[in-house]
Amino acid sequence: MKPLPFPLPLRIGTDIVHTPRISRLLNRADYLTRFTRRILDPQEQADFTTRFKETLALHGTSTNPPITADMTRWLAGRFAAKEAARKAAPEGAAEIGWKDVVVRAQGGIGNKEDKSSIPEIVYWPEGRSGNPGSVGRLSISHDGEYAFATVLAWTGDVHSHSHPQLKGKEEKGKEKKHKGPKMEDNEDPGK
């Protein structure tokens, strides 16, 4: 007998980054700008500039500002988060670019003063105009020389009736299609 498939259209992606590796890259001549332009979307670049404005302002238009430990840690966390998000993406990592996933903070930009914001991943479809994107859950951790990120992403069709936020919005007269085992209302899902 075949085992029952996992009942929810979810994927998990994880990534771990050795912070000294990012530091070595960032300390190359002119590499900070190149790295941030390649990995971060425009809003994330603005978040980076806002967060590190004091360090960046000290060096004006210099293409080689000093790379601080906090800056390296922040970028390592973003890199790990984006890589984890790409692994969890419905299409898979090969089909999604660095700027197609955005790390943003709920309730703020996640600057030093705003410790209450919670990071999340937003998957932007091709041609963002008019499309709100899809949110994934994100956890970023830092320990010593490592940044670690985990993303939980919905892989079902966000426009389908099986999406939790759209439940109950089916067209009248159409029966809901349920995939997976049937569970009674009083049944414990853990058993």
Short mmCIF file of C-alpha atoms in Angstrom, two decimals:
data_model
loop_
_atom_site.label_atom_id
_atom_site.label_comp_id
_atom_site.label_asym_id
_atom_site.label_seq_id
_atom_site.Cartn_x
_atom_site.Cartn_y
_atom_site.Cartn_z
CA MET A 1 0.00 0.00 0.00
CA LYS A 2 1.33 3.44 -0.93
CA PRO A 3 1.69 6.00 1.86
CA LEU A 4 -0.64 9.00 1.76
CA PRO A 5 0.92 12.10 0.22
CA PHE A 6 1.60 15.16 2.34
CA PRO A 7 -1.83 16.86 2.45
CA LEU A 8 -0.80 20.50 2.05
CA PRO A 9 0.84 22.28 -0.91
CA LEU A 10 3.80 23.59 1.10
CA ARG A 11 7.56 23.54 0.55
CA ILE A 12 10.40 24.26 2.93
CA GLY A 13 13.71 25.78 1.90
CA THR A 14 16.76 26.23 4.11
CA ASP A 15 20.18 27.74 3.65
CA ILE A 16 23.23 28.36 5.78
CA VAL A 17 25.87 30.97 4.98
CA HIS A 18 29.37 31.19 6.42
CA THR A 19 29.62 34.92 7.21
CA PRO A 20 33.43 35.14 6.66
CA ARG A 21 32.84 34.04 3.05
CA ILE A 22 30.49 37.01 2.53
CA SER A 23 33.01 39.28 4.28
CA ARG A 24 35.80 38.17 1.92
CA LEU A 25 33.58 38.93 -1.08
CA LEU A 26 32.47 42.32 0.23
CA ASN A 27 36.04 43.41 0.99
CA ARG A 28 37.07 43.08 -2.65
CA ALA A 29 37.46 46.43 -4.40
CA ASP A 30 34.08 47.80 -5.55
CA TYR A 31 32.29 44.56 -4.64
CA LEU A 32 29.76 45.91 -2.12
CA THR A 33 27.84 47.82 -4.79
CA ARG A 34 28.07 44.93 -7.23
CA PHE A 35 26.84 42.43 -4.62
CA THR A 36 23.91 44.54 -3.43
CA ARG A 37 22.78 45.36 -6.99
CA ARG A 38 22.91 41.71 -7.98
CA ILE A 39 21.16 40.25 -4.92
CA LEU A 40 18.84 42.98 -3.59
CA ASP A 41 15.81 44.46 -5.31
CA PRO A 42 15.42 48.29 -5.24
CA GLN A 43 13.39 48.31 -1.99
CA GLU A 44 15.94 46.05 -0.28
CA GLN A 45 18.74 48.30 -1.53
CA ALA A 46 16.91 51.26 0.02
CA ASP A 47 16.51 49.30 3.28
CA PHE A 48 20.25 48.54 3.26
CA THR A 49 21.13 52.19 2.63
CA THR A 50 18.77 53.33 5.41
CA ARG A 51 20.10 50.81 7.90
CA PHE A 52 23.76 51.62 7.23
CA LYS A 53 23.42 55.30 6.27
CA GLU A 54 25.92 56.46 8.92
CA THR A 55 28.69 54.14 7.72
CA LEU A 56 27.95 54.82 4.06
CA ALA A 57 27.66 58.61 4.62
CA LEU A 58 31.15 58.78 6.15
CA HIS A 59 32.57 57.76 2.81
CA GLY A 60 30.35 59.80 0.48
CA THR A 61 30.54 58.56 -3.07
CA SER A 62 33.40 56.16 -2.37
CA THR A 63 32.86 52.76 -3.96
CA ASN A 64 34.87 51.17 -1.14
CA PRO A 65 33.25 52.06 2.19
CA PRO A 66 34.48 50.05 5.17
CA ILE A 67 32.57 46.80 5.53
CA THR A 68 31.35 46.47 9.12
CA ALA A 69 30.53 43.20 10.89
CA ASP A 70 26.88 44.30 11.18
CA MET A 71 26.73 45.04 7.45
CA THR A 72 28.21 41.63 6.62
CA ARG A 73 25.84 39.89 9.01
CA TRP A 74 22.80 41.68 7.52
CA LEU A 75 23.79 40.81 3.94
CA ALA A 76 24.62 37.19 4.89
CA GLY A 77 21.14 36.88 6.42
CA ARG A 78 19.51 38.30 3.28
CA PHE A 79 21.55 36.00 1.07
CA ALA A 80 20.57 32.94 3.16
CA ALA A 81 16.90 34.04 3.18
CA LYS A 82 16.78 34.51 -0.58
CA GLU A 83 18.51 31.19 -1.23
CA ALA A 84 16.09 29.40 1.14
CA ALA A 85 13.16 31.14 -0.57
CA ARG A 86 14.37 30.07 -3.99
CA LYS A 87 14.59 26.45 -2.77
CA ALA A 88 11.04 26.63 -1.37
CA ALA A 89 9.60 28.35 -4.45
CA PRO A 90 6.82 26.53 -6.29
CA GLU A 91 8.86 26.62 -9.50
CA GLY A 92 12.13 25.65 -7.79
CA ALA A 93 15.38 27.58 -7.44
CA ALA A 94 16.37 27.30 -11.09
CA GLU A 95 13.25 29.17 -12.21
CA ILE A 96 13.41 32.15 -9.87
CA GLY A 97 15.93 34.98 -9.70
CA TRP A 98 17.42 36.84 -6.73
CA LYS A 99 15.17 39.85 -7.27
CA ASP A 100 12.03 37.73 -7.72
CA VAL A 101 12.06 37.10 -3.96
CA VAL A 102 12.13 40.02 -1.57
CA VAL A 103 12.89 40.01 2.14
CA ARG A 104 10.76 42.59 3.84
CA ALA A 105 9.76 43.27 7.41
CA GLN A 106 6.16 43.36 8.54
CA GLY A 107 5.51 46.68 10.26
CA GLY A 108 8.74 48.40 9.26
CA ILE A 109 11.96 48.14 7.32
CA GLY A 110 13.75 46.27 10.08
CA ASN A 111 16.22 49.00 10.93
CA LYS A 112 18.22 49.03 14.17
CA GLU A 113 15.55 51.04 15.99
CA ASP A 114 12.70 48.78 14.88
CA LYS A 115 13.20 45.47 16.70
CA SER A 116 9.49 44.56 16.52
CA SER A 117 9.32 43.89 12.79
CA ILE A 118 9.06 40.29 11.60
CA PRO A 119 10.80 39.35 8.34
CA GLU A 120 8.87 37.66 5.56
CA ILE A 121 9.49 36.63 1.97
CA VAL A 122 7.45 37.98 -0.92
CA TYR A 123 7.48 36.07 -4.20
CA TRP A 124 6.90 38.47 -7.06
CA PRO A 125 5.53 37.02 -10.28
CA GLU A 126 6.87 38.14 -13.63
CA GLY A 127 5.90 41.75 -14.28
CA ARG A 128 4.97 42.94 -10.79
CA SER A 129 2.51 45.58 -11.96
CA GLY A 130 -0.90 45.03 -10.43
CA ASN A 131 0.01 41.68 -8.87
CA PRO A 132 0.36 41.63 -5.08
CA GLY A 133 2.75 38.69 -5.00
CA SER A 134 2.67 35.79 -2.57
CA VAL A 135 4.05 35.78 0.98
CA GLY A 136 6.19 33.04 2.49
CA ARG A 137 7.11 32.60 6.15
CA LEU A 138 10.73 33.37 6.98
CA SER A 139 13.00 32.75 9.93
CA ILE A 140 16.56 34.11 9.95
CA SER A 141 19.03 33.17 12.68
CA HIS A 142 22.61 34.19 13.30
CA ASP A 143 25.06 32.22 15.43
CA GLY A 144 28.75 32.99 15.50
CA GLU A 145 30.05 32.88 11.95
CA TYR A 146 26.83 31.55 10.43
CA ALA A 147 23.56 32.95 9.13
CA PHE A 148 20.76 30.43 8.73
CA ALA A 149 17.36 30.90 7.07
CA THR A 150 14.26 28.77 6.66
CA VAL A 151 11.30 29.60 4.42
CA LEU A 152 7.88 27.96 4.32
CA ALA A 153 6.09 28.65 1.04
CA TRP A 154 2.64 27.90 -0.35
CA THR A 155 3.05 26.01 -3.61
CA GLY A 156 -0.60 25.73 -4.59
CA ASP A 157 -2.26 28.13 -6.97
CA VAL A 158 -2.88 31.29 -4.93
CA HIS A 159 -5.90 31.95 -7.12
CA SER A 160 -7.40 28.52 -6.55
CA HIS A 161 -10.14 27.84 -4.06
CA SER A 162 -7.79 25.64 -2.04
CA HIS A 163 -5.79 28.65 -0.84
CA PRO A 164 -6.63 29.19 2.87
CA GLN A 165 -7.33 32.91 2.45
CA LEU A 166 -9.78 32.24 -0.38
CA LYS A 167 -11.75 29.47 1.36
CA GLY A 168 -15.48 29.97 1.11
CA LYS A 169 -15.23 32.19 -1.97
CA GLU A 170 -16.12 29.43 -4.42
CA GLU A 171 -18.62 30.13 -7.11
CA LYS A 172 -22.16 29.09 -6.21
CA GLY A 173 -23.13 25.70 -7.56
CA LYS A 174 -19.57 24.42 -7.83
CA GLU A 175 -18.49 21.68 -5.48
CA LYS A 176 -15.20 22.09 -3.65
CA LYS A 177 -12.59 19.60 -4.75
CA HIS A 178 -10.71 18.08 -1.84
CA LYS A 179 -7.42 16.31 -2.41
CA GLY A 180 -6.15 14.01 0.27
CA PRO A 181 -7.80 11.97 2.99
CA LYS A 182 -11.15 13.10 4.38
CA MET A 183 -11.08 14.13 8.02
CA GLU A 184 -14.11 14.44 10.27
CA ASP A 185 -14.62 17.74 12.14
CA ASN A 186 -13.95 16.15 15.51
CA GLU A 187 -10.97 14.08 14.36
CA ASP A 188 -7.50 14.93 15.68
CA PRO A 189 -5.23 15.67 12.66
CA GLY A 190 -2.23 14.34 14.60
CA LYS A 191 -3.65 10.80 14.78
#
